[in-house]
Amino acid sequence: MKIEVWSDFVCPFCYIGKRRLEEALHAFPYRDHVVVQYKSYELNPQAKHDPTRSYFELLADKFQSSVEDAARTSAQIADQARELGLDYQFEKMQPTNTFHAHRLVKYAEKVGKGNELVERLFHAYFTDAKLISNQDTLLQLASDIGLQRDKVEEILHANKFGKRVREEEEQAYEIGIQGVPFYIFNEKYAVSGAQPPEVFEQVLNQVWELEKEEQNTIQLTSLNNDETSFCTDEGCEVQKKDW
């Protein structure tokens, strides 16, 4: 089974969704037959590389609310993250452009370390409050997982793998993805939002059984429940239901 995940490293629900999917996969009896691939998606392609405003200030501007309201909304998301063992440091985060980070992940995939770098980038942004557009930061994260420093420097200084990132973003547009995280199972079945682990478990089992019947269709079938949490270029929606 192949699971393609469109996400962005500055999307709080993308990291939450990652952990929830991992919990579901841990309980899935056929997890050794599952491959997870992360696809590029930029929530804000025009974001500055060097942040001049805090996360709360940017969020308040986006929703025309107060900084205090933005902080309260973020605290709700942080509570959800904490339940999964994630430590979100919203007050220290450095909102930034993620294009170079996505480029580097495409290279890491080529050498079999893509998913490892994805995890490092999420943790660096949300917990360590690193500036993940900074080339020194990206070099360090890449070195931490064993990527060759000289090769990484070459990729970052040029625009290598930029075309690949744009192709995946165009694919998202063609599919109709308007928010992340977004999951496609075996290029047929779609799930959007940071679903709870039990929903992912249900989807995994359902897709496994459907694929056993070798259904030949390219139409995406939504396997969502009614409520979820996700991020778009307009902002993040906090799920209302208590899971």
Coordinates of C-alpha atoms in Angstrom, one line a residue:
M1 CA 0.0 0.0 0.0
K2 CA 1.2 3.5 -0.9
I3 CA 0.2 6.5 1.1
E4 CA 1.0 9.9 -0.4
V5 CA 0.9 12.8 2.1
W6 CA 0.8 16.4 1.1
S7 CA 1.9 18.6 3.9
D8 CA 4.0 21.7 4.9
F9 CA 6.5 21.9 7.7
V10 CA 4.9 25.1 9.1
C11 CA 1.4 23.5 9.3
P12 CA 0.6 22.5 12.9
F13 CA -2.0 19.9 11.9
C14 CA 0.4 18.3 9.5
Y15 CA 2.7 17.3 12.3
I16 CA -0.3 16.2 14.4
G17 CA -1.6 14.2 11.4
K18 CA 1.8 12.6 11.0
R19 CA 1.8 11.3 14.5
R20 CA -1.8 10.1 14.3
L21 CA -1.1 8.2 11.1
E22 CA 2.0 6.6 12.7
E23 CA -0.1 5.5 15.6
A24 CA -2.6 3.8 13.2
L25 CA 0.2 2.2 11.3
H26 CA 1.7 0.8 14.4
A27 CA -1.6 -1.1 15.1
F28 CA -2.0 -2.1 11.4
P29 CA -1.1 -5.8 10.9
Y30 CA 0.2 -5.2 7.4
R31 CA 2.3 -2.1 8.2
D32 CA 5.4 -3.8 6.7
H33 CA 3.6 -3.5 3.3
V34 CA 2.9 0.2 3.6
V35 CA 5.1 2.9 2.0
V36 CA 4.5 6.5 3.1
Q37 CA 5.7 9.3 0.7
Y38 CA 5.6 13.0 1.6
K39 CA 4.7 15.4 -1.1
S40 CA 5.5 19.1 -1.3
Y41 CA 2.9 21.8 -0.4
E42 CA 3.5 25.4 0.5
L43 CA 0.8 27.1 2.6
N44 CA 2.3 30.4 1.8
P45 CA 4.7 30.4 -1.2
Q46 CA 5.2 34.2 -0.8
A47 CA 6.3 33.9 2.9
K48 CA 9.5 35.8 3.7
H49 CA 12.7 33.8 4.4
D50 CA 13.7 36.0 7.2
P51 CA 10.7 36.5 9.6
T52 CA 10.1 40.0 11.0
R53 CA 6.9 39.2 12.9
S54 CA 5.9 36.6 15.4
Y55 CA 3.6 33.7 14.7
F56 CA 0.8 35.2 16.8
E57 CA 1.1 38.6 15.0
L58 CA 0.8 36.9 11.6
L59 CA -2.1 34.8 12.7
A60 CA -3.9 37.8 14.1
D61 CA -3.4 39.7 10.8
K62 CA -4.7 36.8 8.8
F63 CA -7.9 36.5 10.8
Q64 CA -8.2 40.2 11.7
S65 CA -8.2 39.3 15.4
S66 CA -6.1 40.3 18.4
V67 CA -2.8 38.8 19.2
E68 CA -4.4 37.4 22.4
D69 CA -7.0 35.6 20.4
A70 CA -4.4 34.1 18.1
A71 CA -2.5 32.9 21.2
R72 CA -5.6 31.3 22.6
T73 CA -6.3 29.5 19.3
S74 CA -2.7 28.3 19.1
A75 CA -2.9 27.0 22.7
Q76 CA -5.8 24.7 21.7
I77 CA -3.7 23.3 18.9
A78 CA -0.8 22.9 21.3
D79 CA -3.0 20.9 23.6
Q80 CA -3.9 18.5 20.8
A81 CA -0.2 18.1 20.0
R82 CA 0.7 17.5 23.6
E83 CA -1.6 14.5 23.7
L84 CA 0.6 12.9 21.0
G85 CA 3.9 13.7 22.8
L86 CA 4.6 16.8 20.7
D87 CA 5.8 20.0 22.2
Y88 CA 4.7 23.0 20.2
Q89 CA 6.5 26.3 21.1
F90 CA 4.3 28.7 19.3
E91 CA 5.6 31.8 21.1
K92 CA 9.1 31.0 19.8
M93 CA 8.4 29.8 16.3
Q94 CA 9.9 31.6 13.3
P95 CA 7.3 31.6 10.5
T96 CA 9.2 31.4 7.2
N97 CA 9.3 30.2 3.6
T98 CA 9.6 26.4 3.2
F99 CA 10.6 26.0 -0.4
H100 CA 14.2 25.2 0.3
A101 CA 13.2 22.7 3.0
H102 CA 11.0 20.9 0.5
R103 CA 13.8 20.9 -2.1
L104 CA 16.1 19.3 0.4
V105 CA 13.5 16.6 1.2
K106 CA 13.3 15.7 -2.4
Y107 CA 17.1 15.0 -2.4
A108 CA 16.8 13.1 0.9
E109 CA 14.2 10.9 -0.7
K110 CA 16.6 10.0 -3.5
V111 CA 19.1 8.6 -1.0
G112 CA 16.4 6.9 1.2
K113 CA 16.2 9.4 4.0
G114 CA 13.2 11.5 3.0
N115 CA 10.9 10.6 5.8
E116 CA 13.7 10.9 8.3
L117 CA 14.3 14.5 7.2
V118 CA 10.6 15.3 7.2
E119 CA 10.5 14.4 10.9
R120 CA 13.6 16.5 11.7
L121 CA 12.1 19.5 9.9
F122 CA 8.8 19.3 11.8
H123 CA 10.6 19.0 15.1
A124 CA 13.0 21.8 14.3
Y125 CA 10.2 24.2 13.5
F126 CA 7.6 23.4 16.1
T127 CA 9.7 22.4 19.1
D128 CA 13.2 23.8 18.6
A129 CA 11.9 27.0 17.0
K130 CA 14.6 26.8 14.3
L131 CA 14.5 29.0 11.2
I132 CA 14.1 26.2 8.6
S133 CA 14.6 28.5 5.6
N134 CA 18.1 29.2 6.8
Q135 CA 20.8 27.3 4.9
D136 CA 23.0 26.7 7.9
T137 CA 20.0 25.2 9.8
L138 CA 19.1 23.0 6.8
L139 CA 22.8 21.9 6.6
Q140 CA 22.8 20.9 10.2
L141 CA 19.5 19.0 10.0
A142 CA 20.8 17.2 6.9
S143 CA 24.1 16.3 8.7
D144 CA 22.2 15.0 11.7
I145 CA 20.6 12.3 9.6
G146 CA 23.8 11.4 7.7
L147 CA 23.5 13.3 4.5
Q148 CA 26.7 14.4 2.8
R149 CA 27.4 18.0 3.7
D150 CA 29.1 19.0 0.4
K151 CA 26.2 17.5 -1.6
V152 CA 23.6 19.3 0.5
E153 CA 25.5 22.6 0.1
E154 CA 25.5 22.1 -3.7
I155 CA 21.8 21.5 -3.7
L156 CA 20.9 24.5 -1.5
H157 CA 23.1 26.9 -3.4
A158 CA 21.5 26.0 -6.7
N159 CA 17.9 25.4 -7.4
K160 CA 18.2 21.6 -7.6
F161 CA 15.0 19.7 -7.0
G162 CA 13.0 22.9 -7.3
K163 CA 11.3 21.6 -10.4
R164 CA 10.3 18.5 -8.5
V165 CA 8.7 20.6 -5.7
R166 CA 6.7 22.6 -8.2
E167 CA 5.5 19.5 -10.0
E168 CA 4.2 18.1 -6.8
E169 CA 2.5 21.3 -5.9
E170 CA 0.9 21.4 -9.4
Q171 CA -0.2 17.8 -8.9
A172 CA -1.9 18.9 -5.7
Y173 CA -3.7 21.7 -7.6
E174 CA -4.8 19.3 -10.3
I175 CA -6.2 16.8 -7.7
G176 CA -8.1 19.7 -6.0
I177 CA -6.2 19.7 -2.7
Q178 CA -7.1 23.0 -0.9
G179 CA -5.7 22.2 2.5
V180 CA -3.2 20.0 4.3
P181 CA -2.6 17.5 5.5
F182 CA -4.1 15.5 2.7
Y183 CA -3.6 11.7 2.2
I184 CA -4.1 9.6 -0.9
F185 CA -4.1 5.8 -0.5
N186 CA -3.0 3.7 -3.5
E187 CA -3.7 6.7 -5.8
K188 CA -7.4 6.1 -5.4
Y189 CA -8.7 6.9 -1.9
A190 CA -8.5 10.3 -0.3
V191 CA -8.6 11.5 3.3
S192 CA -8.2 15.1 4.3
G193 CA -7.2 16.6 7.7
A194 CA -5.5 15.4 10.8
Q195 CA -7.9 12.5 11.5
P196 CA -7.8 10.6 14.8
P197 CA -5.8 7.4 14.8
E198 CA -8.9 5.2 14.9
V199 CA -10.1 6.8 11.7
F200 CA -6.8 6.1 10.0
E201 CA -7.0 2.5 11.2
Q202 CA -10.4 2.2 9.7
V203 CA -9.2 3.6 6.4
L204 CA -6.1 1.4 6.3
N205 CA -8.2 -1.7 6.8
Q206 CA -10.8 -0.6 4.3
V207 CA -8.3 0.2 1.6
W208 CA -6.5 -3.1 2.2
E209 CA -9.8 -5.0 1.7
L210 CA -10.8 -2.9 -1.3
E211 CA -7.4 -3.5 -3.0
K212 CA -7.7 -7.2 -2.5
E213 CA -10.7 -7.0 -4.8
E214 CA -8.4 -5.3 -7.4
Q215 CA -10.8 -2.5 -8.2
N216 CA -9.6 -0.6 -11.2
T217 CA -10.6 3.1 -10.8
I218 CA -8.6 6.3 -10.8
Q219 CA -11.4 8.4 -9.2
L220 CA -10.5 9.5 -5.7
T221 CA -13.0 8.3 -3.1
S222 CA -13.3 10.3 0.1
L223 CA -13.0 8.3 3.3
N224 CA -13.3 11.2 5.6
N225 CA -15.5 11.5 8.7
D226 CA -17.5 14.6 9.2
E227 CA -15.1 16.7 11.2
T228 CA -11.3 17.1 11.2
S229 CA -8.5 19.6 11.5
F230 CA -6.4 21.0 8.7
C231 CA -4.6 24.1 7.3
T232 CA -5.1 26.1 4.2
D233 CA -3.4 29.3 2.9
E234 CA -6.2 31.0 4.8
G235 CA -5.2 29.5 8.2
C236 CA -5.8 26.5 10.4
E237 CA -9.1 25.1 11.5
V238 CA -9.4 23.6 15.0
Q239 CA -11.6 20.5 15.2
K240 CA -14.6 20.9 17.3
K241 CA -15.3 17.3 18.2
D242 CA -13.5 15.7 21.2
W243 CA -11.9 12.5 20.1

